[in-house]
mmCIF file of C-alpha atoms in Angstrom:
data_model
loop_
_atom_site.group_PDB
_atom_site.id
_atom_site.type_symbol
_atom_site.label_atom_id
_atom_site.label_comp_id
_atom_site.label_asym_id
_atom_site.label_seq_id
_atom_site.Cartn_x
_atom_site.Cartn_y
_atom_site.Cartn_z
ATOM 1 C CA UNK A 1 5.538 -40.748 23.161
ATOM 2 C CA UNK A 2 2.174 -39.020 24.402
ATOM 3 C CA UNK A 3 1.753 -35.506 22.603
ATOM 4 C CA UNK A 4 -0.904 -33.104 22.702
ATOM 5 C CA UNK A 5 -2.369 -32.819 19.484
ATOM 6 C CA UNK A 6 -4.902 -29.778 17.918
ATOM 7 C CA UNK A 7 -7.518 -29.667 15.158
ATOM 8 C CA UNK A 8 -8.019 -27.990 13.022
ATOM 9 C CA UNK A 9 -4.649 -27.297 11.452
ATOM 10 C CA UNK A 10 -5.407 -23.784 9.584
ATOM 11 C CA UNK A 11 -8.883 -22.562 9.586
ATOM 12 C CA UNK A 12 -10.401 -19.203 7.861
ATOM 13 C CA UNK A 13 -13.514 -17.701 8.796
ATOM 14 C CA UNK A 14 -15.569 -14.254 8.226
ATOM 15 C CA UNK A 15 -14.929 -11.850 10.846
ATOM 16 C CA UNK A 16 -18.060 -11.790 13.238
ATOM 17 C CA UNK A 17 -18.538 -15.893 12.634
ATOM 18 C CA UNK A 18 -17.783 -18.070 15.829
ATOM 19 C CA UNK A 19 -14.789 -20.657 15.667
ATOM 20 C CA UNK A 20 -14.141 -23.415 18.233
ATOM 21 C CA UNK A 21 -10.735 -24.723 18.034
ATOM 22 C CA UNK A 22 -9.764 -28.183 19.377
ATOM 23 C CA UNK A 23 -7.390 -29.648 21.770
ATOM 24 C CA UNK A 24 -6.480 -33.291 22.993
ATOM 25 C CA UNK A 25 -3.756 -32.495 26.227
ATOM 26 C CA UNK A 26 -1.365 -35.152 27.079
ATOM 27 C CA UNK A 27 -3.923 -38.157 29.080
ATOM 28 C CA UNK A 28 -2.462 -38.140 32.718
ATOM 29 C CA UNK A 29 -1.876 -33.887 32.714
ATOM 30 C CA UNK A 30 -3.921 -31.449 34.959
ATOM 31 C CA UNK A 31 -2.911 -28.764 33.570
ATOM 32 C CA UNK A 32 -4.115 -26.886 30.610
ATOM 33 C CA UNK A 33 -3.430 -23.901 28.961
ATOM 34 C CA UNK A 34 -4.232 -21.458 25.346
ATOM 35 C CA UNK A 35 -1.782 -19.235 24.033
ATOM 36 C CA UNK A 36 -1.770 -16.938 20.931
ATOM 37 C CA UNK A 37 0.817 -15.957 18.685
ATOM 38 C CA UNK A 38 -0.096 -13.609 16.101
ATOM 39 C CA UNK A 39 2.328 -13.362 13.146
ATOM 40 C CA UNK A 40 6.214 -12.423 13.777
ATOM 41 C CA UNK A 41 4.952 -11.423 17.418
ATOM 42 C CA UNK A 42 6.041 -13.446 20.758
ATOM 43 C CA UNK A 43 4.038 -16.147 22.196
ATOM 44 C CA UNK A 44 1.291 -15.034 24.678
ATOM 45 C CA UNK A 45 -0.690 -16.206 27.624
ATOM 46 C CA UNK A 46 -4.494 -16.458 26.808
ATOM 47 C CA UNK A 47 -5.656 -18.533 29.435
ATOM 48 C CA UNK A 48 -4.773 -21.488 32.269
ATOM 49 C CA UNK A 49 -7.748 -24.498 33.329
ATOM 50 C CA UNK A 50 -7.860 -26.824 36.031
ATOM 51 C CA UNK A 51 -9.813 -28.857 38.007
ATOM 52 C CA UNK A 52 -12.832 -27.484 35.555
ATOM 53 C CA UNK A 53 -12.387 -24.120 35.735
ATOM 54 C CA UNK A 54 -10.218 -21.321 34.724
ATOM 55 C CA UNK A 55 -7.408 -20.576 36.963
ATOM 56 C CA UNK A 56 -5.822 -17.563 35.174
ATOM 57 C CA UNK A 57 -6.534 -15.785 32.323
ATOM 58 C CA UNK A 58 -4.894 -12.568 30.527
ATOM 59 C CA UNK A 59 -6.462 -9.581 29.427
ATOM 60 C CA UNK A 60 -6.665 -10.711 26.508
ATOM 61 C CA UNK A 61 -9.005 -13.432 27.176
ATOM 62 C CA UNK A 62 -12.260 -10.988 27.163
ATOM 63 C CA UNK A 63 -15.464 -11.695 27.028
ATOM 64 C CA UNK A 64 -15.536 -13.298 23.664
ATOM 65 C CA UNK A 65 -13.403 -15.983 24.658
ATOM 66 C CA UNK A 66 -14.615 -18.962 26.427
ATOM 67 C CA UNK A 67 -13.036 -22.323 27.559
ATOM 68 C CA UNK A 68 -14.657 -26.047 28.146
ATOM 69 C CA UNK A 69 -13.049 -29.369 29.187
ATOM 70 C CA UNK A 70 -16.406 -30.880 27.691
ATOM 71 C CA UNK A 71 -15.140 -34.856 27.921
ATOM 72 C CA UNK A 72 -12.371 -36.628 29.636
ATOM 73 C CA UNK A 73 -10.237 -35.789 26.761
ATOM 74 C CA UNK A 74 -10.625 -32.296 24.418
ATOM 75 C CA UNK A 75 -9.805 -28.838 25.610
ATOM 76 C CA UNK A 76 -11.925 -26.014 23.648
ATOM 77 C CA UNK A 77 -11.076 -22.264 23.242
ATOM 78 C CA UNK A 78 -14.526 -20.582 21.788
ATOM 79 C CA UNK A 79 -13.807 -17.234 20.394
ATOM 80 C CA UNK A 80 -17.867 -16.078 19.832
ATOM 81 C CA UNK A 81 -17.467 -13.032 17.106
ATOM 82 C CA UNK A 82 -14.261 -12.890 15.744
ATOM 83 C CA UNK A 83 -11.876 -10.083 14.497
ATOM 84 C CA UNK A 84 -9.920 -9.177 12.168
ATOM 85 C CA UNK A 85 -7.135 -9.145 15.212
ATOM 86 C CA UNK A 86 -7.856 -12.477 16.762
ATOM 87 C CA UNK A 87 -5.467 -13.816 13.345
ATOM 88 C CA UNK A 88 -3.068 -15.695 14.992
ATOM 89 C CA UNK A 89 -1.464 -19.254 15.489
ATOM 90 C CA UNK A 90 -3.610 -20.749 18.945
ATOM 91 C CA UNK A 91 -1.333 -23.240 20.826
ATOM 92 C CA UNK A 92 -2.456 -25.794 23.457
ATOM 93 C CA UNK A 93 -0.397 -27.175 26.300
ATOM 94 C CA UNK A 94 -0.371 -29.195 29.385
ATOM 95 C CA UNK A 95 1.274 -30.225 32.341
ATOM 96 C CA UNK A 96 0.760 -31.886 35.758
ATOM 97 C CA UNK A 97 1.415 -34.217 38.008
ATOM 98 C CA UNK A 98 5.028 -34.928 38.281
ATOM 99 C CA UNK A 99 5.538 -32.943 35.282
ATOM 100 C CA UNK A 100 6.138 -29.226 35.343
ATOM 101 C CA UNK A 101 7.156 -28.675 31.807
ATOM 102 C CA UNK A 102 4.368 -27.689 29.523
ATOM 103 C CA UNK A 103 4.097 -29.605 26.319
ATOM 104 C CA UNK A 104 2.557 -27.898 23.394
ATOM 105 C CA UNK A 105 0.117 -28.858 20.564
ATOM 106 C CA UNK A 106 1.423 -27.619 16.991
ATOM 107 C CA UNK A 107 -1.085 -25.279 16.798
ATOM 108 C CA UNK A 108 -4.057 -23.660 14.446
ATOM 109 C CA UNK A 109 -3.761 -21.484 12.187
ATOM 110 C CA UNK A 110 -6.675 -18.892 12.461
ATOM 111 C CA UNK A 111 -7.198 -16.073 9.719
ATOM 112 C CA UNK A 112 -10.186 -13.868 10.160
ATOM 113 C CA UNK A 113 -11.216 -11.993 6.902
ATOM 114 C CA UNK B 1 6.857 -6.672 36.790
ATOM 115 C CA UNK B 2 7.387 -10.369 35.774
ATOM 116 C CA UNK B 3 9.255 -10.381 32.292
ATOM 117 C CA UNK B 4 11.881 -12.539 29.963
ATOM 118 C CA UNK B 5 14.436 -10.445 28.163
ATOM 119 C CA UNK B 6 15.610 -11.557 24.850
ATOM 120 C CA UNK B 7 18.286 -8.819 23.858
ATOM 121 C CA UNK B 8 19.087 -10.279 20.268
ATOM 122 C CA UNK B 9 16.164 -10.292 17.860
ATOM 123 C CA UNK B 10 18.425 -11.526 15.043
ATOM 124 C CA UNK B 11 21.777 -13.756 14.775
ATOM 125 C CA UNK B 12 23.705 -14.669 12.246
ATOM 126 C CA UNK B 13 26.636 -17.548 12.629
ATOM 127 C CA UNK B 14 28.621 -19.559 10.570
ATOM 128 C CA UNK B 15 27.734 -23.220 9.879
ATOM 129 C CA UNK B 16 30.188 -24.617 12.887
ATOM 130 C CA UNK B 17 30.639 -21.713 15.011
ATOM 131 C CA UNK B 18 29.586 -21.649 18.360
ATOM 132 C CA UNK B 19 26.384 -20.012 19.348
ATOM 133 C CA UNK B 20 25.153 -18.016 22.432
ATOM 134 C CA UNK B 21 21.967 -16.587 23.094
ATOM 135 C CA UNK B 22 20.749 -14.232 25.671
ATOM 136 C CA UNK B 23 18.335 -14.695 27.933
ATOM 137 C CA UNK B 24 17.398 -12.313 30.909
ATOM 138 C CA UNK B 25 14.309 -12.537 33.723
ATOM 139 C CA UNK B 26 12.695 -10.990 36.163
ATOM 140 C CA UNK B 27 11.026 -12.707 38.733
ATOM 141 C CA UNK B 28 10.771 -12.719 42.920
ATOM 142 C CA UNK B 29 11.491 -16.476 43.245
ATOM 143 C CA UNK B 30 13.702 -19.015 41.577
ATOM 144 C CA UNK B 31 11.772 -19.778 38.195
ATOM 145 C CA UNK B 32 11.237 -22.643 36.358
ATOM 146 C CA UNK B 33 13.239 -21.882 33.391
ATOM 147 C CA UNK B 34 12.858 -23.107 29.853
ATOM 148 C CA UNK B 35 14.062 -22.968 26.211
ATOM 149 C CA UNK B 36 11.763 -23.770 23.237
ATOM 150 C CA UNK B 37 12.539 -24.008 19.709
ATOM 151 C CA UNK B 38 9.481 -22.985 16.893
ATOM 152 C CA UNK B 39 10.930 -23.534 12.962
ATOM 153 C CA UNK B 40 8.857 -21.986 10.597
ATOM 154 C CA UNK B 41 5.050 -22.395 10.686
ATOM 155 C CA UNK B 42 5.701 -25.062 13.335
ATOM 156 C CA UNK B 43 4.762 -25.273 16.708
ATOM 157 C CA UNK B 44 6.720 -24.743 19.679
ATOM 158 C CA UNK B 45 9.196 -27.924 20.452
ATOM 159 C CA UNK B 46 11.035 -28.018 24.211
ATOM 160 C CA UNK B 47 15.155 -27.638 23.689
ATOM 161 C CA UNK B 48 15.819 -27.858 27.302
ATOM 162 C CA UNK B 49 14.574 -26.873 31.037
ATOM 163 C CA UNK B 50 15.907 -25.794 34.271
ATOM 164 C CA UNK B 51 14.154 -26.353 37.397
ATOM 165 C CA UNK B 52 16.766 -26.842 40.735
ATOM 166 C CA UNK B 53 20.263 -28.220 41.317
ATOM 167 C CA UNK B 54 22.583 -28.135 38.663
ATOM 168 C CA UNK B 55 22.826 -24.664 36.894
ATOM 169 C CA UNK B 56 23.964 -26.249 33.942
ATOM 170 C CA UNK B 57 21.612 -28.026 31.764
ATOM 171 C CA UNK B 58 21.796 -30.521 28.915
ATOM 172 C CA UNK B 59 18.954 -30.533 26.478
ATOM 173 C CA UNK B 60 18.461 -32.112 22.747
ATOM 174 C CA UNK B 61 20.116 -31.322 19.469
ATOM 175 C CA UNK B 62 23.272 -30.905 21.363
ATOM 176 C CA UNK B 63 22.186 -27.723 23.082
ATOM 177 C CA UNK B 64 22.959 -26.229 26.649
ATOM 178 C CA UNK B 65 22.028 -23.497 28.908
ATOM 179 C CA UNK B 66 23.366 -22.178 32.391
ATOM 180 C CA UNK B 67 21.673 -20.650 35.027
ATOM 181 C CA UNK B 68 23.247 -18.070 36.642
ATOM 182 C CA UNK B 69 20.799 -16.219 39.337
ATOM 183 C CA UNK B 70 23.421 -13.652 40.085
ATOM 184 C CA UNK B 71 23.289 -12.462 36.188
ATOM 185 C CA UNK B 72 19.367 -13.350 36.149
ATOM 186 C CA UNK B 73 20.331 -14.934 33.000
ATOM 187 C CA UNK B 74 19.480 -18.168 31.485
ATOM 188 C CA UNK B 75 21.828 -18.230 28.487
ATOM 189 C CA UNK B 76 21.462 -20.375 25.457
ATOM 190 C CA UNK B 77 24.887 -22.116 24.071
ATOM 191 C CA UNK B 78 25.865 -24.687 21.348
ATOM 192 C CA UNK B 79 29.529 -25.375 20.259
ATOM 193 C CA UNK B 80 29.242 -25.844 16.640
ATOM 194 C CA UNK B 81 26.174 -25.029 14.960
ATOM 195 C CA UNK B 82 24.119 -26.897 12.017
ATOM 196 C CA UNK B 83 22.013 -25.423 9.170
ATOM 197 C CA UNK B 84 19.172 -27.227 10.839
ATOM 198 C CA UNK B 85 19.415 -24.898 13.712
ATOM 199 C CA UNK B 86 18.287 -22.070 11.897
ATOM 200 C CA UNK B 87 15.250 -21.558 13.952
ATOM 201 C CA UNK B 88 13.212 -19.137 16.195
ATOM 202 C CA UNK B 89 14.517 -19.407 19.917
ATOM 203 C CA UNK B 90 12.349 -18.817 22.821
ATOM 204 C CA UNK B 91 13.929 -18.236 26.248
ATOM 205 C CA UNK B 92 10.506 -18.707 29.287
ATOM 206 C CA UNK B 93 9.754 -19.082 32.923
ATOM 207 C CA UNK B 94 6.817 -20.250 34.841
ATOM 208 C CA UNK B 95 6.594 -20.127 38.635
ATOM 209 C CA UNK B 96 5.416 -23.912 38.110
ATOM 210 C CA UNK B 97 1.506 -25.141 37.702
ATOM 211 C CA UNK B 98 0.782 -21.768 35.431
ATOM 212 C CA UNK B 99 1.488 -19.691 32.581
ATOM 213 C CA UNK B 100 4.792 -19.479 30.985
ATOM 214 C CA UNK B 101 5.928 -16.044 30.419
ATOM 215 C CA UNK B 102 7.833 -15.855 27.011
ATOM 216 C CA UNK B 103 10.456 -13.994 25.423
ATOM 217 C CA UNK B 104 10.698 -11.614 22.182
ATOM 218 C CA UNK B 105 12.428 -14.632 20.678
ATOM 219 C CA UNK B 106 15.534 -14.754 18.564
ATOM 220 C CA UNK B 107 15.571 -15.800 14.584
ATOM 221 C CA UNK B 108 18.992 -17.389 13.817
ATOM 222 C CA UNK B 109 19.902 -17.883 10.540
ATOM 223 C CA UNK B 110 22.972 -20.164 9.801
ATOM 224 C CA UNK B 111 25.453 -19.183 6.775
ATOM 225 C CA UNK B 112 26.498 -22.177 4.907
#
């Protein structure tokens, strides 16, 4: 069964340091989306993509945030200078075509220190 | 303003006894309507999903959920409970092509 899958797993960097976390979506969806979840908190909307460019975005997705479809295949979330607050688990999902439910990636793990 | 409801922020049932959780929206339109499941550290895995027609809905691990758009409710129900079910439950909607809007959750635990 297809599944979106999301690299790396758990990842720690300095706070100020640029991370790029990974995506694969599900081959034959349009659809693509980053959410955040930050520790014992409810899952949140970062940002929707399609057809190459964003198509919704919350305000949390600021100006340090970034998103690229750079291939046929991987979905990107940039975060340029990270803080101490952008700790949280980053999902990935996607949908389209005939299918409206979004499927979800198990996530990274990002700690900022 | 759009928003999903999740009254209960903790349960705690029995091993066998029947579960319900609450879930409340708002929103203009009919919603697409979902429940996801998230165990510990893991990532967010699809219970069930209402989109039109029949307002009640079978998912996996035995689970079911009604739709009831005079209660704006979307509640979550199982008849006899497992250990395994012990779990963070998330009730969401989407409008369709875009971004689910989640709930608080609620963390069951399951008493042996």
């Amino acid at each position: 069964e297809p599944e979106v899958t999301q690299t790396p797993s758990h990842q720690v960097t300095q706070m100020g340091q640029e991370v790029i976390l990974r995506c694969v979506p599900i081959s034959n969806h349009l659809y693509f989306y980053w959410y955040r979840q930050i520790l014992g908190q409810k899952v949140e909307f970062l940002v929707s993509f399609y057809n190459n460019e964003i198509s919704e975005k919350s305000e949390i997705f600021d100006d340090q945030f970034s998103v690229e479809r750079p291939d046929g295949s991987n979905f990107t979330l940039k975060i340029r200078s990270t803080k101490l607050e952008d700790s949280a688990m980053y999902f990935c999902a996607s949908n389209g075509g005939q299918e409206k439910t979004q499927y979800f990636g198990p996530g990274t793990r990002l700690l900022v220190l | 303003a759009q928003s999903v409801t999740q009254p209960d922020i903790h349960i705690t049932v029995s091993e066998g006894a029947s579960l319900e959780l609450r879930c409340n929206y708002s929103y203009g339109a009919t919603p697409y309507l979902f429940w996801y499941v998230q165990s510990p550290g893991q990532g967010l895995q699809l219970l069930l999903k209402y989109f039109s027609g029949d307002t009640l809905v079978q998912g996996i691990k035995g689970f079911e959920a009604e739709f009831k758009r005079s209660q704006s409710s979307f509640n979550l129900r199982k008849p006899s409970v497992h250990w395994s079910d012990a779990a963070e439950y998330f009730c969401a909607y989407s409008g369709g092509y875009n971004k689910l809007i989640f709930g608080a959750g609620t963390r069951l635990a399951v008493h042996p």
